[in-house]
Coordinates of C-alpha atoms in Angstrom, one line a residue:
Chain V
M1 CA 126.4 83.1 75.2
S2 CA 122.9 84.2 74.5
I3 CA 120.3 86.7 75.8
A4 CA 117.1 85.5 77.4
V5 CA 114.4 87.8 76.2
K6 CA 111.0 88.1 77.8
I7 CA 108.3 90.5 76.4
I8 CA 105.6 91.1 79.0
T9 CA 102.3 93.0 78.5
P10 CA 99.5 93.5 81.1
N11 CA 97.5 90.7 79.5
Q12 CA 100.2 88.0 78.9
V13 CA 103.8 87.1 78.4
V14 CA 104.0 87.5 74.6
C15 CA 107.4 85.9 74.0
S16 CA 110.2 84.2 75.9
E17 CA 113.2 83.3 73.8
E18 CA 117.0 82.7 73.9
V19 CA 118.4 85.0 71.2
A20 CA 121.8 85.9 69.7
V21 CA 121.1 89.5 69.0
L22 CA 118.4 91.8 70.2
R23 CA 117.5 95.0 68.4
V24 CA 115.0 97.5 69.9
D25 CA 113.7 101.0 69.2
T26 CA 114.5 103.3 72.1
V27 CA 113.4 106.9 72.3
M28 CA 117.0 107.8 71.5
G29 CA 117.1 105.6 68.4
E30 CA 117.6 102.0 67.5
I31 CA 120.1 99.9 69.5
E32 CA 121.5 96.4 69.0
I33 CA 122.3 94.4 72.1
L34 CA 124.8 91.5 72.1
P35 CA 125.5 89.1 74.9
M36 CA 127.6 90.4 77.8
H37 CA 126.2 93.9 77.4
R38 CA 126.4 96.3 80.4
P39 CA 123.2 96.4 82.5
L40 CA 120.8 98.9 80.9
I41 CA 117.4 100.5 81.5
A42 CA 116.0 102.1 78.4
L43 CA 112.7 103.8 77.4
L44 CA 111.2 102.2 74.3
K45 CA 109.1 104.0 71.8
V46 CA 106.3 102.5 69.7
G47 CA 108.1 100.4 67.1
S48 CA 109.4 96.9 66.6
V49 CA 111.7 94.5 68.4
R50 CA 113.8 92.2 66.3
L51 CA 115.2 89.0 67.7
K52 CA 117.9 87.2 65.8
L53 CA 117.7 83.5 66.9
W54 CA 120.6 81.0 66.8
D55 CA 119.4 79.5 63.6
D56 CA 119.8 82.9 62.0
S57 CA 116.0 83.3 61.6
I58 CA 114.6 86.7 62.6
K59 CA 111.5 87.2 64.7
T60 CA 109.8 90.6 64.7
I61 CA 107.5 91.8 67.4
A62 CA 105.6 95.1 67.1
T63 CA 105.4 96.8 70.5
A64 CA 103.8 99.9 72.1
S65 CA 105.9 102.1 74.4
G66 CA 107.5 100.6 77.5
I67 CA 110.7 99.9 79.3
L68 CA 113.6 97.6 78.6
K69 CA 115.7 96.2 81.5
L70 CA 118.9 94.3 80.8
E71 CA 120.9 92.6 83.5
H72 CA 123.0 89.5 83.4
D73 CA 122.0 88.8 79.8
Q74 CA 118.4 88.7 80.8
A75 CA 116.3 91.3 78.9
V76 CA 112.8 92.1 80.1
L77 CA 110.7 94.3 77.9
V78 CA 107.7 95.6 79.9
V79 CA 105.5 97.1 77.2
E80 CA 101.8 98.1 77.1
E81 CA 101.0 96.0 74.0
A82 CA 102.9 93.6 71.8
V83 CA 102.0 91.6 68.7
N84 CA 104.1 88.9 67.0
V85 CA 104.3 90.1 63.4
H86 CA 104.4 86.6 62.0
E87 CA 101.1 85.8 63.7
I88 CA 99.4 88.6 61.6
R89 CA 98.5 86.5 58.6
V90 CA 96.4 88.9 56.5
A91 CA 96.1 86.6 53.4
S92 CA 95.1 83.5 55.3
S93 CA 92.7 85.4 57.5
V94 CA 90.9 86.7 54.4
E95 CA 90.6 83.1 53.1
E96 CA 89.3 82.0 56.4
A97 CA 86.8 84.8 56.4
K98 CA 85.5 83.8 53.0
V99 CA 85.1 80.2 54.0
L100 CA 83.4 81.3 57.2
A101 CA 81.0 83.5 55.2
K102 CA 80.1 80.6 52.8
N103 CA 79.4 78.2 55.6
A104 CA 77.4 80.8 57.4
L105 CA 75.3 81.4 54.3
K106 CA 74.7 77.6 53.9
T107 CA 73.6 77.1 57.5
A108 CA 71.6 80.3 57.4
V109 CA 69.4 78.8 54.6
T110 CA 68.6 75.7 56.6
R111 CA 68.2 77.7 59.7
G112 CA 65.8 80.0 57.9
N113 CA 63.4 77.0 57.3
L114 CA 63.6 76.0 61.0
E115 CA 62.8 79.5 62.0
Q116 CA 59.8 79.5 59.8
N117 CA 58.5 76.5 61.7
E118 CA 59.2 78.2 65.0
L119 CA 57.5 81.3 63.7
N120 CA 54.4 79.4 62.8
Q121 CA 54.4 77.7 66.3
L122 CA 54.8 81.1 68.0
E123 CA 52.1 82.6 65.9
A124 CA 49.7 79.8 66.8
K125 CA 50.5 80.3 70.5
I126 CA 49.9 84.0 70.3
R127 CA 46.6 83.5 68.5
A128 CA 45.5 81.0 71.2
E129 CA 46.4 83.4 73.9
L130 CA 44.7 86.3 72.1
N131 CA 41.5 84.2 71.8
K132 CA 41.6 83.4 75.5
K133 CA 41.9 87.1 76.3
L134 CA 39.1 88.0 73.9
K135 CA 36.8 85.4 75.3
K136 CA 37.3 87.0 78.8
Chain O
M1 CA 49.4 71.1 109.8
K2 CA 49.2 73.6 106.9
G3 CA 46.8 73.2 104.1
I4 CA 47.9 71.2 101.0
K5 CA 47.4 74.2 98.7
E6 CA 49.6 76.5 100.8
V7 CA 52.4 74.0 100.9
K8 CA 52.1 73.4 97.2
D9 CA 52.3 77.2 96.5
R10 CA 55.4 77.4 98.7
I11 CA 57.1 74.6 96.9
R12 CA 56.4 76.3 93.6
A13 CA 57.8 79.6 94.9
V14 CA 60.9 78.0 96.4
D15 CA 61.6 76.0 93.1
S16 CA 61.4 79.2 91.0
V17 CA 63.7 81.0 93.4
S18 CA 66.2 78.1 93.2
K19 CA 66.0 78.2 89.4
I20 CA 66.9 82.0 89.4
T21 CA 69.8 81.5 91.9
L22 CA 71.1 78.6 89.9
A23 CA 71.1 80.8 86.7
M24 CA 72.9 83.6 88.6
Q25 CA 75.4 81.1 90.0
L26 CA 76.2 79.8 86.5
V27 CA 76.6 83.4 85.1
A28 CA 78.8 84.4 88.1
A29 CA 80.9 81.2 87.6
S30 CA 81.7 82.0 84.0
K31 CA 82.5 85.7 84.9
M32 CA 84.6 84.5 87.8
K33 CA 86.8 82.3 85.6
R34 CA 87.5 85.2 83.2
A35 CA 88.1 87.7 86.0
Q36 CA 90.4 85.3 87.8
D37 CA 92.4 84.6 84.7
F38 CA 92.8 88.4 84.0
A39 CA 93.9 89.1 87.6
I40 CA 96.4 86.3 87.6
D41 CA 97.8 86.9 84.1
S42 CA 98.5 90.5 84.7
R43 CA 100.5 90.0 87.9
P44 CA 103.9 89.4 86.1
Y45 CA 103.7 92.8 84.3
L46 CA 103.3 94.7 87.6
L47 CA 106.0 92.6 89.3
H48 CA 108.6 93.4 86.6
L49 CA 107.7 97.1 86.7
A50 CA 108.2 97.0 90.5
E51 CA 111.5 95.2 90.0
I52 CA 112.7 98.0 87.6
I53 CA 111.8 100.6 90.2
C54 CA 113.8 98.7 92.8
C55 CA 116.8 98.7 90.4
L56 CA 116.5 102.5 90.2
S57 CA 117.2 102.4 93.9
E58 CA 115.8 104.7 96.5
K59 CA 118.8 107.1 96.4
K60 CA 118.5 107.9 92.7
I61 CA 114.8 108.4 93.0
Q62 CA 115.1 110.8 95.9
K63 CA 117.8 112.8 94.2
N64 CA 115.5 113.3 91.2
M65 CA 112.6 114.3 93.4
H66 CA 109.7 113.0 91.5
P67 CA 106.6 114.0 93.5
F68 CA 105.1 110.5 93.4
F69 CA 108.2 109.1 95.2
L70 CA 108.6 111.8 97.7
P71 CA 107.3 111.1 101.2
R72 CA 105.8 114.1 103.0
E73 CA 104.1 114.8 106.3
A74 CA 100.7 113.0 106.3
K75 CA 98.1 115.6 107.1
K76 CA 95.3 114.4 104.9
R77 CA 94.6 110.9 103.6
C78 CA 92.5 109.9 100.7
V79 CA 91.1 106.3 100.6
V80 CA 89.7 104.8 97.4
V81 CA 87.0 102.3 98.4
I82 CA 86.3 99.7 95.8
G83 CA 82.9 98.1 96.4
T84 CA 80.6 96.4 93.9
D85 CA 77.9 97.8 91.7
K86 CA 75.4 95.0 92.4
G87 CA 74.4 93.2 95.5
L88 CA 73.8 89.4 96.1
C89 CA 77.5 88.7 96.8
G90 CA 77.3 87.6 100.4
V91 CA 79.2 89.5 103.1
L92 CA 81.8 90.8 100.6
N93 CA 80.9 94.5 100.9
N94 CA 80.1 94.3 104.6
T95 CA 83.5 93.0 105.6
L96 CA 85.1 95.6 103.4
F97 CA 83.2 98.5 104.8
K98 CA 84.1 97.4 108.4
S99 CA 87.8 98.1 107.6
I100 CA 87.1 101.7 106.4
P101 CA 89.3 104.0 108.5
K102 CA 87.2 106.4 110.7
T103 CA 89.4 109.3 111.5
D104 CA 88.8 113.0 110.7
D105 CA 91.8 113.4 108.4
V106 CA 90.4 111.0 105.8
C107 CA 88.5 111.8 102.6
F108 CA 87.1 109.2 100.2
V109 CA 86.7 108.3 96.6
S110 CA 84.2 105.5 95.9
V111 CA 84.2 103.0 93.1
G112 CA 81.0 101.0 92.7
R113 CA 77.4 101.9 93.7
K114 CA 77.4 100.0 97.0
A115 CA 80.5 101.8 98.2
M116 CA 78.9 105.2 97.3
Q117 CA 75.7 104.3 99.1
F118 CA 77.6 103.2 102.2
L119 CA 79.9 106.3 102.4
T120 CA 77.0 108.8 101.8
R121 CA 74.9 107.1 104.4
A122 CA 77.7 107.2 106.9
K123 CA 78.1 110.9 106.0
C124 CA 81.8 110.5 105.1
P125 CA 83.5 113.3 103.0
L126 CA 83.2 111.8 99.5
L127 CA 85.2 113.6 96.8
A128 CA 84.2 111.6 93.7
S129 CA 82.3 108.5 92.8
F130 CA 83.4 106.3 89.9
S131 CA 82.0 103.1 88.3
I132 CA 84.0 100.3 86.6
N133 CA 82.4 97.7 84.4
D134 CA 83.4 94.0 84.4
R135 CA 86.0 94.3 81.7
V136 CA 88.0 96.9 83.6
Q137 CA 88.9 99.0 80.6
Y138 CA 92.0 101.2 80.6
H139 CA 90.2 104.5 79.9
E140 CA 88.1 104.0 83.0
V141 CA 91.2 103.4 85.1
M142 CA 92.9 106.4 83.5
G143 CA 90.1 108.7 84.7
I144 CA 90.5 107.6 88.3
C145 CA 94.3 107.6 88.0
D146 CA 94.4 111.2 86.7
F147 CA 92.0 112.3 89.4
I148 CA 94.0 110.9 92.3
G149 CA 97.3 111.9 90.7
R150 CA 96.1 115.5 90.5
L151 CA 94.8 115.4 94.1
Y152 CA 98.2 114.3 95.2
T153 CA 100.4 116.7 93.1
D154 CA 98.1 119.7 94.0
G155 CA 98.8 118.9 97.6
E156 CA 95.1 118.4 98.5
V157 CA 96.0 115.0 100.0
D158 CA 99.3 113.6 101.3
I159 CA 98.6 109.9 101.1
V160 CA 96.5 107.9 98.7
E161 CA 95.4 104.5 99.7
V162 CA 93.1 101.9 98.2
L163 CA 90.8 99.6 100.1
Y164 CA 89.6 96.5 98.3
Q165 CA 89.0 92.8 98.6
K166 CA 92.2 91.1 97.6
F167 CA 91.7 87.9 95.7
I168 CA 93.4 84.9 97.3
N169 CA 91.4 82.0 96.0
T170 CA 87.8 81.3 95.1
M171 CA 86.8 80.9 98.8
T172 CA 89.1 83.5 100.3
Y173 CA 89.4 87.3 99.9
L174 CA 91.1 89.7 102.2
P175 CA 90.0 93.3 102.8
S176 CA 93.3 95.1 102.3
L177 CA 94.4 98.7 102.5
Q178 CA 97.2 99.3 100.1
K179 CA 99.2 102.5 99.7
L180 CA 99.3 103.9 96.2
L181 CA 101.0 107.3 96.7
P182 CA 103.7 108.2 97.7
M183 CA 105.7 105.2 96.5
H184 CA 108.4 105.2 99.1
G185 CA 109.6 102.2 101.0
F186 CA 109.3 100.4 97.6
H187 CA 111.4 97.4 98.6
D188 CA 108.8 96.3 101.1
V189 CA 106.1 96.6 98.4
F190 CA 108.2 94.6 96.0
N191 CA 108.9 91.9 98.6
Q192 CA 105.1 91.6 99.3
M193 CA 104.5 91.2 95.6
L194 CA 107.2 88.5 95.4
A195 CA 105.5 86.6 98.3
M196 CA 102.1 86.9 96.6
A197 CA 103.5 85.5 93.3
N198 CA 105.5 82.8 95.1
I199 CA 108.8 83.9 93.4
E200 CA 112.1 83.9 95.1
L201 CA 114.3 87.0 95.0
E202 CA 117.1 84.9 93.6
D203 CA 115.2 84.7 90.4
F204 CA 116.2 88.3 89.8
R205 CA 119.9 88.2 89.6
R206 CA 121.8 91.4 90.3
D207 CA 124.6 92.7 88.1
S208 CA 127.4 94.5 89.9
R209 CA 128.4 96.6 86.9
E210 CA 127.0 100.2 86.8
L211 CA 123.6 100.7 85.2
L212 CA 123.3 102.6 82.0
F213 CA 120.2 104.7 81.4
E214 CA 118.8 105.7 78.1
P215 CA 117.9 108.6 77.7
D216 CA 118.4 109.6 81.4
V217 CA 117.2 108.7 84.9
E218 CA 114.7 111.6 85.1
Q219 CA 112.7 110.6 82.1
I220 CA 112.7 107.0 83.0
I221 CA 111.5 107.7 86.5
D222 CA 108.8 110.1 85.2
H223 CA 107.5 107.5 82.8
I224 CA 107.7 104.6 85.2
A225 CA 106.0 106.6 88.0
K226 CA 103.0 107.2 85.8
I227 CA 102.6 103.7 84.4
F228 CA 103.2 102.0 87.7
L229 CA 100.4 104.0 89.3
K230 CA 98.1 103.2 86.4
Y231 CA 98.8 99.5 86.3
N232 CA 98.9 99.2 90.1
L233 CA 95.3 100.6 90.1
H234 CA 94.4 98.4 87.2
Q235 CA 95.6 95.3 89.0
V236 CA 93.7 96.3 92.1
F237 CA 90.5 96.6 90.1
L238 CA 91.1 93.2 88.5
E239 CA 91.6 91.6 91.9
A240 CA 88.5 93.3 93.3
K241 CA 86.4 92.0 90.3
A242 CA 87.8 88.5 90.7
S243 CA 86.8 88.6 94.4
E244 CA 83.3 90.0 93.6
H245 CA 82.4 87.3 91.0
S246 CA 83.9 84.5 93.2
A247 CA 81.8 85.8 96.2
R248 CA 78.7 86.0 94.1
M249 CA 79.2 82.5 92.8
I250 CA 79.6 81.1 96.3
A251 CA 76.6 83.1 97.6
M252 CA 74.4 82.0 94.8
K253 CA 75.6 78.4 95.2
N254 CA 74.6 78.5 98.9
A255 CA 71.3 80.0 98.1
T256 CA 70.6 77.3 95.5
D257 CA 71.6 74.6 98.0
N258 CA 69.3 76.1 100.7
A259 CA 66.4 76.4 98.3
E260 CA 66.8 72.8 97.3
M261 CA 66.9 71.7 100.9
L262 CA 63.8 73.7 101.7
S263 CA 62.0 72.4 98.7
H264 CA 62.8 68.8 99.8
E265 CA 61.4 69.5 103.3
L266 CA 58.3 71.1 101.9
K267 CA 57.7 68.2 99.6
L268 CA 57.8 65.8 102.7
E269 CA 55.4 68.1 104.4
Y270 CA 53.1 68.1 101.3
N271 CA 53.2 64.3 101.1
K272 CA 52.4 64.0 104.8
A273 CA 49.5 66.4 104.5
R274 CA 48.2 64.6 101.4
Q275 CA 48.5 61.2 103.2
Y276 CA 46.7 62.6 106.2
A277 CA 43.8 63.9 104.0
I278 CA 43.4 60.5 102.3
T279 CA 43.6 58.6 105.6
S280 CA 40.9 60.8 107.2
E281 CA 38.7 60.4 104.1
I282 CA 39.0 56.6 104.2
I283 CA 38.2 56.7 108.0
E284 CA 35.1 58.8 107.3
L285 CA 34.0 56.5 104.5
A286 CA 34.5 53.5 106.7
A287 CA 32.6 55.1 109.6
S288 CA 29.7 56.1 107.3
A289 CA 29.6 52.5 105.8
T290 CA 29.4 50.9 109.3
E291 CA 26.7 53.3 110.3
N292 CA 24.6 52.5 107.2
N293 CA 25.0 48.8 108.0

């Protein structure tokens, strides 16, 4: 027995999983849902949804306000925004940002030389045009 | 036959026009892809909201008397007409404006510059004119949503409908008049949505046990009424934008094709004119040479 959980936002389906236990933050407080639960419609507040999978790992998803509908062990969470907490990798994103900055600096130097050439060409063009105009 | 110089000038003009239309076609194509993805990706959200409203069943909603769900005598209608801001999108706006209802009990809200221009020229009672950019941001939708919600709850209008080009695929769009408020007869709306999304009703299995509500039915209905109106309108805008960019892409593609064809014809004409000039020069030379002999 498991619960099929689907988290849907206006932009995408964020998550679709078979879970053993579902824990959500409703406006009345936190509730835990097990398989064979009675059908339920609940208002969700801004908070987190915790999914306990069959391998005992826990998946946390941060959600905005929305509605939960549970029927026949199928839970649909219709929320305005949802982010998988494990996908927010602060440390690695900082490292990535540093590497990106370094590469950008390297390419910027070479790009700078190129731009100088382009600038010279442009300047020559403008001067030629200006001469033409002045002659007129 | 036209002079060589005139034909050459025309070829140059046609070529530069075809370059511009080709650029516009490419821009529209990339915008179209994004708009279509947005429109299609956000359909499941609305479908599930609609399904929850169906669960709440008509009886429970009527007992709770939320103004958005209560049908009342239709004395005055309000139609939100969604046109485009810019032109060059073929017959998209024209076919839409042909289906504008022309009775005395209708007032209008326009979205997009073209819709505003048409309604003011036709001297229709225009209550407000909004504009939505390509990204369809929520705060823009919220403004329109609040406006029509207030019109309806204050009793100034009894039905709110929206007229827009529904996106079917890149070549087809349907001008459709969809009712936003009141939301009664919801099962029909839901069935239409299912048909659009190619989903069978059996996918939503019903549970015979009694439904639990948390915290209570009133609050849930109040919340769902507001967000359904908002996202229904949001979806309509996304579909309208997808249709707009598809129509513009097709229109610009046709324009580019026509320009290329015209350019080809003109080139033939130019070559003929050039050949004619050379031939006549040779004849003249030959004639003068024989005379000298």
